[in-house]
Tab-separated table of C-alpha atoms and ligand atoms in Angstrom:
chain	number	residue	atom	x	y	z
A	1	UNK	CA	4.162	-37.190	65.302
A	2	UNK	CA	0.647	-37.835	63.998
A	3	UNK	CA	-0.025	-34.571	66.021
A	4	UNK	CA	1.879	-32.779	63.825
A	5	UNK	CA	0.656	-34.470	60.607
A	6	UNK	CA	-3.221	-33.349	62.081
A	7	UNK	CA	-2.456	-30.253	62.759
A	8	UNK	CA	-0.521	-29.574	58.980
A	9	UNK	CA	-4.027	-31.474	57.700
A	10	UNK	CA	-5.783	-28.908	59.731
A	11	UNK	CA	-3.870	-25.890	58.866
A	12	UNK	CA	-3.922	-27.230	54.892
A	13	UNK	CA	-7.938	-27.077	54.994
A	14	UNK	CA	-8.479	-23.724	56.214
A	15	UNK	CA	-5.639	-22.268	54.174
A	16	UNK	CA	-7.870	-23.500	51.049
A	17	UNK	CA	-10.997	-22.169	52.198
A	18	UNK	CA	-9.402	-18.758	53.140
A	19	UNK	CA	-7.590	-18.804	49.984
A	20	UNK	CA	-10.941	-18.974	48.365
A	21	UNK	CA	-12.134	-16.020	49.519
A	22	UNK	CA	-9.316	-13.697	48.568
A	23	UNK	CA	-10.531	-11.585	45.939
A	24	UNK	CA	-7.680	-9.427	45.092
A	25	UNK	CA	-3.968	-9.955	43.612
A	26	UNK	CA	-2.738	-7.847	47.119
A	27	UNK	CA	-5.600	-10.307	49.485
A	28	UNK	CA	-3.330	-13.374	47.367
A	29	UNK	CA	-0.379	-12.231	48.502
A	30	UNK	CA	-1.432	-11.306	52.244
A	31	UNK	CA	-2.520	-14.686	52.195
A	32	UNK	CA	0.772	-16.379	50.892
A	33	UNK	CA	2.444	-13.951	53.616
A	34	UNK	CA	0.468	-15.625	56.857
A	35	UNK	CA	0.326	-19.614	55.423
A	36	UNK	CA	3.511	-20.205	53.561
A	37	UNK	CA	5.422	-16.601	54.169
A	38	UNK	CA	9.137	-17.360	56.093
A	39	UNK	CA	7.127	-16.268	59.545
A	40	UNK	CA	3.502	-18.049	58.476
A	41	UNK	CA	1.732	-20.629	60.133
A	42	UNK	CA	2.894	-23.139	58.407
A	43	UNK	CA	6.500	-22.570	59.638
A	44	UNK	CA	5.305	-22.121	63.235
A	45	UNK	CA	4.039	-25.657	62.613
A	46	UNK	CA	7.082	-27.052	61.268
A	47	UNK	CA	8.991	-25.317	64.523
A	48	UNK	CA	7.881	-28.509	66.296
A	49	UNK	CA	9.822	-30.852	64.327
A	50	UNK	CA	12.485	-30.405	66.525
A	51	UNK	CA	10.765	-32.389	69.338
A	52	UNK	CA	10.301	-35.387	66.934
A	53	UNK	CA	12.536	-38.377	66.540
A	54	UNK	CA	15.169	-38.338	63.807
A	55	UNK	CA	13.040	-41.274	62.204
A	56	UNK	CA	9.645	-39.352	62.492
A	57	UNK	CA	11.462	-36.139	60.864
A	58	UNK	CA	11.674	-37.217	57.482
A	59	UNK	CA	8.134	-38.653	57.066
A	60	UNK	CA	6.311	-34.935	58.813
A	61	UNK	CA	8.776	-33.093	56.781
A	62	UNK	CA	7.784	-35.099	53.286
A	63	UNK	CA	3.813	-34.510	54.038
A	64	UNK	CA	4.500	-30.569	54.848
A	65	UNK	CA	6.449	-30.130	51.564
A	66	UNK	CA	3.775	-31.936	49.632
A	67	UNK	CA	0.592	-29.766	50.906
A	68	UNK	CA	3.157	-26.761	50.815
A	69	UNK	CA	3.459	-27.879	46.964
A	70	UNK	CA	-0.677	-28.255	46.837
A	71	UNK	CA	-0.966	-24.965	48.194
A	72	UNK	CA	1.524	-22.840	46.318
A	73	UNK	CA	-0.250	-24.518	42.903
A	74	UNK	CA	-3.888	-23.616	44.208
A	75	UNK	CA	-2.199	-19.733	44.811
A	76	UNK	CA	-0.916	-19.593	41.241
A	77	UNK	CA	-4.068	-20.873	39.856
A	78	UNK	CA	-6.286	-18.920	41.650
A	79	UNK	CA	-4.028	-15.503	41.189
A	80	UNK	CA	-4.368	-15.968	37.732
A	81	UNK	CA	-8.029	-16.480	37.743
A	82	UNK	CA	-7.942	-13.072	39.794
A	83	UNK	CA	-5.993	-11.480	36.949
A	84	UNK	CA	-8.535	-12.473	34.113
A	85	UNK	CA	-11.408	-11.257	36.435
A	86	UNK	CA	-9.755	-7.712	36.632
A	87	UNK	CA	-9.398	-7.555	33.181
A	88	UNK	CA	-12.581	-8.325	32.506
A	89	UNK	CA	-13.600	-5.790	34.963
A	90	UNK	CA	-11.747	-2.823	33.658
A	91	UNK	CA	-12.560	-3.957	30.221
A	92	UNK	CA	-16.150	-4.330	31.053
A	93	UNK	CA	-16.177	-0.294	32.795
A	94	UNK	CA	-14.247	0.749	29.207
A	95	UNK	CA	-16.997	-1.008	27.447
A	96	UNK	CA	-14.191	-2.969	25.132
A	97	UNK	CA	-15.703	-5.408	23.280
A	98	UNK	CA	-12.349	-8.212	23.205
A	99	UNK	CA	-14.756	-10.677	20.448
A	100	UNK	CA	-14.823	-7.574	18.162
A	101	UNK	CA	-12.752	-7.904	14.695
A	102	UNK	CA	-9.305	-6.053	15.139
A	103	UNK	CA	-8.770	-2.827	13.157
A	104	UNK	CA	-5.907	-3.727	10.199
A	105	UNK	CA	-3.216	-1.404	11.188
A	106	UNK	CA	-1.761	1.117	8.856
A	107	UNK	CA	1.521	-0.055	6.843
A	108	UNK	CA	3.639	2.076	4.906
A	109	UNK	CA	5.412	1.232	1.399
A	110	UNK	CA	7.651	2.365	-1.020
A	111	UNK	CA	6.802	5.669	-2.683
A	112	UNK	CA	6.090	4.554	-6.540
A	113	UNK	CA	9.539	6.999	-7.304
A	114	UNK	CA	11.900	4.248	-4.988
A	115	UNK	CA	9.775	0.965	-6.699
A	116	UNK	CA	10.825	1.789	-9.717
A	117	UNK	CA	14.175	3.264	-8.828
A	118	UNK	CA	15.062	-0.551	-7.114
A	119	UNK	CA	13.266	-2.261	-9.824
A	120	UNK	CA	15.457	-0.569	-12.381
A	121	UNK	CA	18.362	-0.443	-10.512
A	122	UNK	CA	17.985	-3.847	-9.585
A	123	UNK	CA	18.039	-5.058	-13.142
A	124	UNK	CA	21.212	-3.327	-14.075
A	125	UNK	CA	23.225	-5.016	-10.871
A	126	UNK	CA	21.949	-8.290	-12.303
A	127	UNK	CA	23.866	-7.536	-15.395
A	128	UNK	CA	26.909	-6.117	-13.293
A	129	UNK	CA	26.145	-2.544	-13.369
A	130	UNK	CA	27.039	-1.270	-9.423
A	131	UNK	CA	25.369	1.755	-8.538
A	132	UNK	CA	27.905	4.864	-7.725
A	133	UNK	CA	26.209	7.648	-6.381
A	134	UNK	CA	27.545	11.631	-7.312
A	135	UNK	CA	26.336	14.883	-6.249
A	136	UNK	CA	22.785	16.592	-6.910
A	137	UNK	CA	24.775	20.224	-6.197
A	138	UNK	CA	27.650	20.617	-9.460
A	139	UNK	CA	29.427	22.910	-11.279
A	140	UNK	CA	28.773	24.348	-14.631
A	141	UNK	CA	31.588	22.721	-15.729
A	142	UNK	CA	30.466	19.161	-14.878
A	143	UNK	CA	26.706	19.358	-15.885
A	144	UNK	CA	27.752	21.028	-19.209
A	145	UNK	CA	31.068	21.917	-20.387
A	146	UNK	CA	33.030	18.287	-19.377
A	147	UNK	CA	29.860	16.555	-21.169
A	148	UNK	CA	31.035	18.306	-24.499
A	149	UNK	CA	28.328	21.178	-24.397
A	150	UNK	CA	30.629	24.294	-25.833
A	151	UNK	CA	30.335	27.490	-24.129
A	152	UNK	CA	26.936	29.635	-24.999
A	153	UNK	CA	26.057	26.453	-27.592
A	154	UNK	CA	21.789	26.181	-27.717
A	155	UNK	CA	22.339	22.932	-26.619
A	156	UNK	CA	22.800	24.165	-23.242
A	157	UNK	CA	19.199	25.634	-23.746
A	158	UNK	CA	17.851	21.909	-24.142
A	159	UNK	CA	17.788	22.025	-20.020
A	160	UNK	CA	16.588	24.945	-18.400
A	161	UNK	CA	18.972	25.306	-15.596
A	162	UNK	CA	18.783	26.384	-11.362
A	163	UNK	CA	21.444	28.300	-10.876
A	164	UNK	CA	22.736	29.777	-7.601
A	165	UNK	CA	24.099	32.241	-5.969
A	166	UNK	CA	27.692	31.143	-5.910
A	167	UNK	CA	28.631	31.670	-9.153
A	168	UNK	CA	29.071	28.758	-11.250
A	169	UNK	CA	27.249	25.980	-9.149
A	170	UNK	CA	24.024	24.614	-10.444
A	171	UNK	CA	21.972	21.931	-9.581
A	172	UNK	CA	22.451	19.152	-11.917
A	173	UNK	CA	19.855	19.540	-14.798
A	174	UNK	CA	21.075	15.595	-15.665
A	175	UNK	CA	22.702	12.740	-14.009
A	176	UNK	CA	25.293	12.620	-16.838
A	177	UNK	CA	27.825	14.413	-14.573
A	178	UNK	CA	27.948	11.422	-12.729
A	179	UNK	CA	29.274	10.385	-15.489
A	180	UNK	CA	32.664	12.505	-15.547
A	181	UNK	CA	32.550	11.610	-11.929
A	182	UNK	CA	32.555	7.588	-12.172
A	183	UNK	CA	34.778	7.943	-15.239
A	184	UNK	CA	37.687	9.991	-13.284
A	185	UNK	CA	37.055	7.717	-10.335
A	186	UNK	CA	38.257	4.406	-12.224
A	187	UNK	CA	39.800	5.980	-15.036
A	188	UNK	CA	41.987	3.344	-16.849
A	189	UNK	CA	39.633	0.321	-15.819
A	190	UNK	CA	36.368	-0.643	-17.549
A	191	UNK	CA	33.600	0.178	-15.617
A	192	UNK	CA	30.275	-0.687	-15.528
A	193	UNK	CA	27.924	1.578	-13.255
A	194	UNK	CA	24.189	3.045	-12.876
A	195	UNK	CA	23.780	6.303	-11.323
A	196	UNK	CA	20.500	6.740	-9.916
A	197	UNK	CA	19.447	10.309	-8.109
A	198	UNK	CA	17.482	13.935	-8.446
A	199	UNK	CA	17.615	15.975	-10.838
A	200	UNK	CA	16.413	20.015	-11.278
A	201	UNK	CA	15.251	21.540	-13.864
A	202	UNK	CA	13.601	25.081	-14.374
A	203	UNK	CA	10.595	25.073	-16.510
A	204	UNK	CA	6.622	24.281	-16.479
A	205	UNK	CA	5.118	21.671	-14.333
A	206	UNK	CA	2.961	19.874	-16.965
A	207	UNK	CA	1.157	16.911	-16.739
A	208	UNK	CA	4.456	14.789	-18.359
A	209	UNK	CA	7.339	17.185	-16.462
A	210	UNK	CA	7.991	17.939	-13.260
A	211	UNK	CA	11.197	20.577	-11.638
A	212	UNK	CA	12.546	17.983	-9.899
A	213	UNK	CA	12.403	14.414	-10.807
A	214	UNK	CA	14.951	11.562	-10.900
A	215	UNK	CA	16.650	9.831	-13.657
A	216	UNK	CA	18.883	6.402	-13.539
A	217	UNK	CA	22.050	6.932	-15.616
A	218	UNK	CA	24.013	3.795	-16.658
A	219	UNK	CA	27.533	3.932	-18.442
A	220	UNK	CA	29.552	1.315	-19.312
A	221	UNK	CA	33.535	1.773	-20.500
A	222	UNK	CA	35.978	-0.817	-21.802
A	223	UNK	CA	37.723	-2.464	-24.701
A	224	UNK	CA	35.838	-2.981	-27.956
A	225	UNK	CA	32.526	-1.758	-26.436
A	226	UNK	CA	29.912	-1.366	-29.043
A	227	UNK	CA	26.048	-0.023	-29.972
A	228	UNK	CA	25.387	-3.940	-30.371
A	229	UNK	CA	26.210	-4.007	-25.990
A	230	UNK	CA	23.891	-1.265	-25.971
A	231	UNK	CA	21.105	-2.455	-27.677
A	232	UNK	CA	21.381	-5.892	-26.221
A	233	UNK	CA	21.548	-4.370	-22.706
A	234	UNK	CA	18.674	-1.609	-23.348
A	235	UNK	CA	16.214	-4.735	-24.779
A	236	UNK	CA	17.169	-7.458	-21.601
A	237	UNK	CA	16.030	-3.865	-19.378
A	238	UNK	CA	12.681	-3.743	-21.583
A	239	UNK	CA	12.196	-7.340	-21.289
A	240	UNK	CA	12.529	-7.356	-17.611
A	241	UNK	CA	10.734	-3.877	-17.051
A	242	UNK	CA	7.801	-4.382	-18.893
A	243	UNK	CA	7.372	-8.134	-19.545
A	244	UNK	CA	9.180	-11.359	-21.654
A	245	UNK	CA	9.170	-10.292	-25.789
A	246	UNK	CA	9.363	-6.806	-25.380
A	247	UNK	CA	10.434	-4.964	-29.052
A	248	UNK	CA	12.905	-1.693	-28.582
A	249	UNK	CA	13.086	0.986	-31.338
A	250	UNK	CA	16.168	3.218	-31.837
A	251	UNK	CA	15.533	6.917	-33.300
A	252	UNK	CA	18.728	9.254	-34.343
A	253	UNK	CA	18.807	11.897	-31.851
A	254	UNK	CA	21.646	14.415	-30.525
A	255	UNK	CA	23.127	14.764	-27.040
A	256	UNK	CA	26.458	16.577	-26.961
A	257	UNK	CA	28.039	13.939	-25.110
A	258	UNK	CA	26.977	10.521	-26.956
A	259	UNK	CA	28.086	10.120	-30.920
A	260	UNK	CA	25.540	8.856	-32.471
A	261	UNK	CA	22.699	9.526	-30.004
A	262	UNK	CA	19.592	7.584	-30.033
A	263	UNK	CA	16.145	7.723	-28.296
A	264	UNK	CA	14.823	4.776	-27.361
A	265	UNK	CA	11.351	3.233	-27.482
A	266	UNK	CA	8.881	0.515	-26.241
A	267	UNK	CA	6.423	-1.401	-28.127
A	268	UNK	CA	3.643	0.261	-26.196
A	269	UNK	CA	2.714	-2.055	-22.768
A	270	UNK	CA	-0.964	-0.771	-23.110
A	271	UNK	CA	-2.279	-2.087	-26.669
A	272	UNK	CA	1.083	-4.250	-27.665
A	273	UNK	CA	2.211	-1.651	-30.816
A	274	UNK	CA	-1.795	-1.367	-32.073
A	275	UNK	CA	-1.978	2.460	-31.282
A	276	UNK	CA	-3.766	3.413	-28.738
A	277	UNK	CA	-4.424	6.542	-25.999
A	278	UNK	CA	-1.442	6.140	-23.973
A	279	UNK	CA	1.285	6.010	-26.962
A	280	UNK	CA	-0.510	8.400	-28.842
A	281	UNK	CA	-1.751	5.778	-31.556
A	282	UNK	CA	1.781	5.485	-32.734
A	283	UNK	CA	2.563	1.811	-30.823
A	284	UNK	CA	5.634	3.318	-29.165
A	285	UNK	CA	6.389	4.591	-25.900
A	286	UNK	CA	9.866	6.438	-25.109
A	287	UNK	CA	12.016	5.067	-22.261
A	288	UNK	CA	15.077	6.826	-22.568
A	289	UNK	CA	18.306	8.581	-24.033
A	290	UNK	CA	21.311	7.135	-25.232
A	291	UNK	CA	24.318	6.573	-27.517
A	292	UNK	CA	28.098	6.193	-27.420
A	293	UNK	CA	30.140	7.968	-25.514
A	294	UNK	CA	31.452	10.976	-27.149
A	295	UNK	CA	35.255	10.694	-27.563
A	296	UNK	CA	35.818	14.140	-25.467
A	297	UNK	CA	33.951	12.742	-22.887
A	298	UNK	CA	36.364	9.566	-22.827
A	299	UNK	CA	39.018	12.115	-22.318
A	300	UNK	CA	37.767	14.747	-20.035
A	301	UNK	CA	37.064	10.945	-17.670
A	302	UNK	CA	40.850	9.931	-18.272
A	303	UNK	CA	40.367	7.044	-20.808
A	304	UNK	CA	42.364	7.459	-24.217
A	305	UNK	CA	39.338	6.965	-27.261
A	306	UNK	CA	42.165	5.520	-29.225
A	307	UNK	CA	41.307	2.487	-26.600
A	308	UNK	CA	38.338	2.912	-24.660
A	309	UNK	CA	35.018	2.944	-26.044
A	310	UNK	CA	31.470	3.261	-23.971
A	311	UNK	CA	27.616	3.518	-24.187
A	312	UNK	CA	25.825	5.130	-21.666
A	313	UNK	CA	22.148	5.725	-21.194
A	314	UNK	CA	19.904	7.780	-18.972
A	315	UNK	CA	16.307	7.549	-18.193
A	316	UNK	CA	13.317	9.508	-16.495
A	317	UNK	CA	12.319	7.195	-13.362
A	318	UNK	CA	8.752	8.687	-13.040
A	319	UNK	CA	8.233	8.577	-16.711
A	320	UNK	CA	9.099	4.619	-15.939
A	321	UNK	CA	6.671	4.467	-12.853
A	322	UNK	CA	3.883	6.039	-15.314
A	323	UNK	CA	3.936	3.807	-18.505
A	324	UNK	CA	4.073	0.985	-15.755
A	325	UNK	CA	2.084	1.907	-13.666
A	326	UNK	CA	-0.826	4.025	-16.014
A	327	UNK	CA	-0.069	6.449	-13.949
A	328	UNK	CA	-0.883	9.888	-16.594
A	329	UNK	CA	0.230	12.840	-14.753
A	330	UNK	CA	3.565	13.088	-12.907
A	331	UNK	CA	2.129	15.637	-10.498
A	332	UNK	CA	0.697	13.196	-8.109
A	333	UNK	CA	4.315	11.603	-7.798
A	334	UNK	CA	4.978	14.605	-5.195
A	335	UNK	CA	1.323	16.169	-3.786
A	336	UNK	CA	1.409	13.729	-1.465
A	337	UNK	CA	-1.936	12.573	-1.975
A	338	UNK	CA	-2.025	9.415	0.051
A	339	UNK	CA	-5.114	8.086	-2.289
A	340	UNK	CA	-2.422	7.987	-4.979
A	341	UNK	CA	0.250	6.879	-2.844
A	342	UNK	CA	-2.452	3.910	-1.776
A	343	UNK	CA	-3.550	3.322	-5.126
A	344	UNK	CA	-0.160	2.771	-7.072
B	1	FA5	C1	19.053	13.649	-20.691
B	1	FA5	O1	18.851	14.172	-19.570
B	1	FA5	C2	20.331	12.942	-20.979
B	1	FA5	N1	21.280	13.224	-19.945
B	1	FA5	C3	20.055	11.453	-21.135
B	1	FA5	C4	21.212	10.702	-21.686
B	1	FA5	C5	22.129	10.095	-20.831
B	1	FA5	C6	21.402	10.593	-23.043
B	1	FA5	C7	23.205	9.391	-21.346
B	1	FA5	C8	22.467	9.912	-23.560
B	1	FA5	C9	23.373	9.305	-22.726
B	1	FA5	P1	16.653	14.148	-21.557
B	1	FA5	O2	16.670	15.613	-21.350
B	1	FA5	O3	15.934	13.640	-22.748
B	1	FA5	O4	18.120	13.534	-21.650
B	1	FA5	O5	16.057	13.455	-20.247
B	1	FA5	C10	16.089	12.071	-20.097
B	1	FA5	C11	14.823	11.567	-19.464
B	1	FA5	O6	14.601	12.257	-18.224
B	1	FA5	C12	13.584	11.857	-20.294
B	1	FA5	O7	13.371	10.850	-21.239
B	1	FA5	C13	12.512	11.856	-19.238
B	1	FA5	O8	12.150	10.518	-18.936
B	1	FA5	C14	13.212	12.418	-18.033
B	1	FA5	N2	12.904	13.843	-17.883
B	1	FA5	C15	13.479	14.901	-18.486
B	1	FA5	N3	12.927	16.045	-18.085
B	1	FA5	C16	11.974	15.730	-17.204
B	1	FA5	C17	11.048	16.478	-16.400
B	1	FA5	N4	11.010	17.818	-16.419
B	1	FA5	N5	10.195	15.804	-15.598
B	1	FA5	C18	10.248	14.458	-15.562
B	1	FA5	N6	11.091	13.688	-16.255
B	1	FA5	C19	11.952	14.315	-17.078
C-alpha cells in the first residue's frame, strides 16, 4: 500500500513542476490529457489498487482523489493565468492601452417633433383624451366639404392644398378630418380623443412654416359640453406645457367648422407678458385653433346638435417644440442637422 501512496506522492510532484512549464491553453490541456486524462498516469497508478486489500482500498483511493482535487485546482488556476497572459500579449502587439478612459458611446433620442408630440399627447390622456389615429391620404370631401367648407368658398384658399392624381384625393392640409373620422366611429357616444399626425400643405418654406409638419387635434363630444370645458381644458394644457400659472388669451377667429372660433394664446414663456423678441413685444404667443363644433359638423359625424355639443382644438406641434424649446426657425426640424438634433 504505502507503495502506492509513494508513487501517487511521486507522480503528484512532477505533475506540478511539468504543469509549470506549460505555457499555452493547448500545452494545459496536453498536460491534463497524460496526468489526469481517462488513459493518464494517474489512472495507470490507480490500476494497482486491485492488488490491495479491501481495507487498504479506501485509504489509497481517498489520498488519489485528494491530490487529483489539488491538481485539477492548480490546472484551472494556472489556465487562467495563461488566458490573461495572451491577452495581454495580443493587446500589447495591438498597442491597446486597457487603463485608457473609454470613449462615451453614441445614444440616440427622440427627434424634438415626437418630444413634444408625447409631451402633448401625454397631457391630454391624463385628462381622458385617447389618441385615435386617421389617415394622412383623404378625400376632398373629408379635409373640406364634411368640415363645413362650401364648394369653391375662399375659405378653402386658407390651406393651400397637394392634390393628386386620382381625382379627388388630397393629402390632408389639417388633422380636422380626423375629426369626421372619430365622430362617425362612435357616433351616438361622447367621445373624448386627440389626433396627433402629418399634415401637407403647399406653400413657402419660411422660417415659421414648413410643407409638411404635424399638428395634434383634440375633440371632445357629449351632453351639455361648453366653451367653459374648453377653456378650462386649453389653460390645464398651458399650465402643464409651459409651466404652473400660465395665463391663456382667446381672440375671435373663423374656421368653417367651429362656431365661434377662437385663437388661442400664451402669456409669452420668454419675458412672462413684458414684450419681448420672441412674441413680438406684444406678451403673447399663439398655441393654437379652436372653437365649438359647428352644428353641420355634429351631423355630417352622426350626432343630432339638438343633443350633442363639442369643442375641438388643433395645434402646430413644431410651432410647440419652438416657443419651448427657442427653437426660431422650423427648418432645422427636418435638415437633419445632427448639431440641432444634439442641441434641442
Ligand atoms: C387649422 O389647421 C385648424 N384645423 C385648427 C383647428 C382645429 C381649429 C380644430 C379649430 C378647431 P391653422 O391653419 O391655423 O388651423 O393651423 C393650426 C396650427 O398648425 C397653426 O397654429 C400652426 O401651429 C400649425 N401650422 C399651420 N400651418 C403650418 C405650416 N405650414 N408649418 C408649420 N406649422 C403650421
Amino acid at each position: 500500500m504505502s507503495d502506492l501512496i509513494a508513487q501517487l506522492e511521486e507522480l503528484s510532484a512532477e505533475a506540478a513542476a511539468a504543469l509549470a512549464t506549460t505555457q499555452t491553453t493547448a500545452e494545459s490541456e496536453a498536460w491534463y490529457h497524460e496526468y489526469l486524462g481517462r488513459k493518464g498516469r494517474m489512472t495507470a497508478v490507480l490500476r494497482g489498487l486491485g492488488q490491495l486489500s479491501p481495507e487498504q482500498r479506501p485509504q489509497v483511493g481517498k489520498r488519489a482523489n485528494e491530490i487529483k482535487q489539488v491538481l485539477e485546482q492548480a490546472l484551472a488556476e494556472h489556465q487562467e493565468q495563461i488566458a490573461a497572459d495572451e491577452m495581454a500579449r495580443v493587446l500589447a502587439a495591438e498597442g491597446i492601452d486597457v487603463t485608457m478612459p473609454g470613449r462615451r458611446p453614441q445614444v440616440g433620442k427622440l427627434h424634438p417633433t415626437n418630444q413634444a408630440m408625447r409631451d402633448i399627447v401625454h397631457i391630454f390622456n391624463q385628462m381622458g383624451f385617447q389618441v385615435f389615429d386617421s389617415p394622412e391620404v383623404e378625400t376632398d370631401d373629408m379635409n373640406f366639404g364634411l368640415l363645413n367648407f362650401p364648394l369653391d368658398h375662399p375659405a378653402r384658399e386658407m390651406q393651400d392644398t397637394f392634390f393628386t392624381t386620382t381625382p379627388d384625393v388630397i393629402l390632408r392640409t389639417h388633422t380636422s378630418p380626423g375629426q369626421i373620422h372619430a365622430m362617425r366611429k362612435y357616433a351616438p357616444e361622447p367621445i373624448r380623443v386627440v389626433l396627433p399626425g402629418k399634415c401637407y400643405r403647399n406653400e413657402d418654406v419660411t422660417a415659421r412654416s414648413e410643407m409638411m409638419f404635424y399638428q395634434v387635434e383634440g375633440l371632445a363630444i357629449g351632453h351639455n359640453i361648453t366653451f367653459s370645458d374648453l377653456k378650462g381644458t386649453l389653460l390645464n394644457f398651458a399650465n402643464q406645457m409651459y409651466g404652473e400659472g400660465r395665463k391663456i388669451r382667446f381672440r375671435k377667429s373663423y374656421f368653417p367648422f367651429t362656431e365661434p372660433s377662437v385663437e388661442v394664446d400664451v402669456d409669452c414663456i420668454l419675458c412672462g407678458g413684458a414684450g419681448c423678441r420672441i412674441c413680438k413685444y406684444t406678451g403673447w404667443l399663439e398655441i393654437l385653433g379652436a372653437g365649438m363644433v359647428h352644428p353641420v359638423v355634429l351631423r355630417n359625424g352622426g350626432y343630432d346638435p339638438a343633443i350633442y355639443s363639442g369643442f375641438a382644438f388643433g395645434m402646430g406641434i413644431e410651432r410647440q417644440a419652438m416657443l419651448k424649446r427657442g427653437v426660431d426657425d422650423i427648418r432645422l426640424f427636418y435638415s437633419n442637422d445632427v448639431r440641432f438634433l444634439e442641441r434641442v
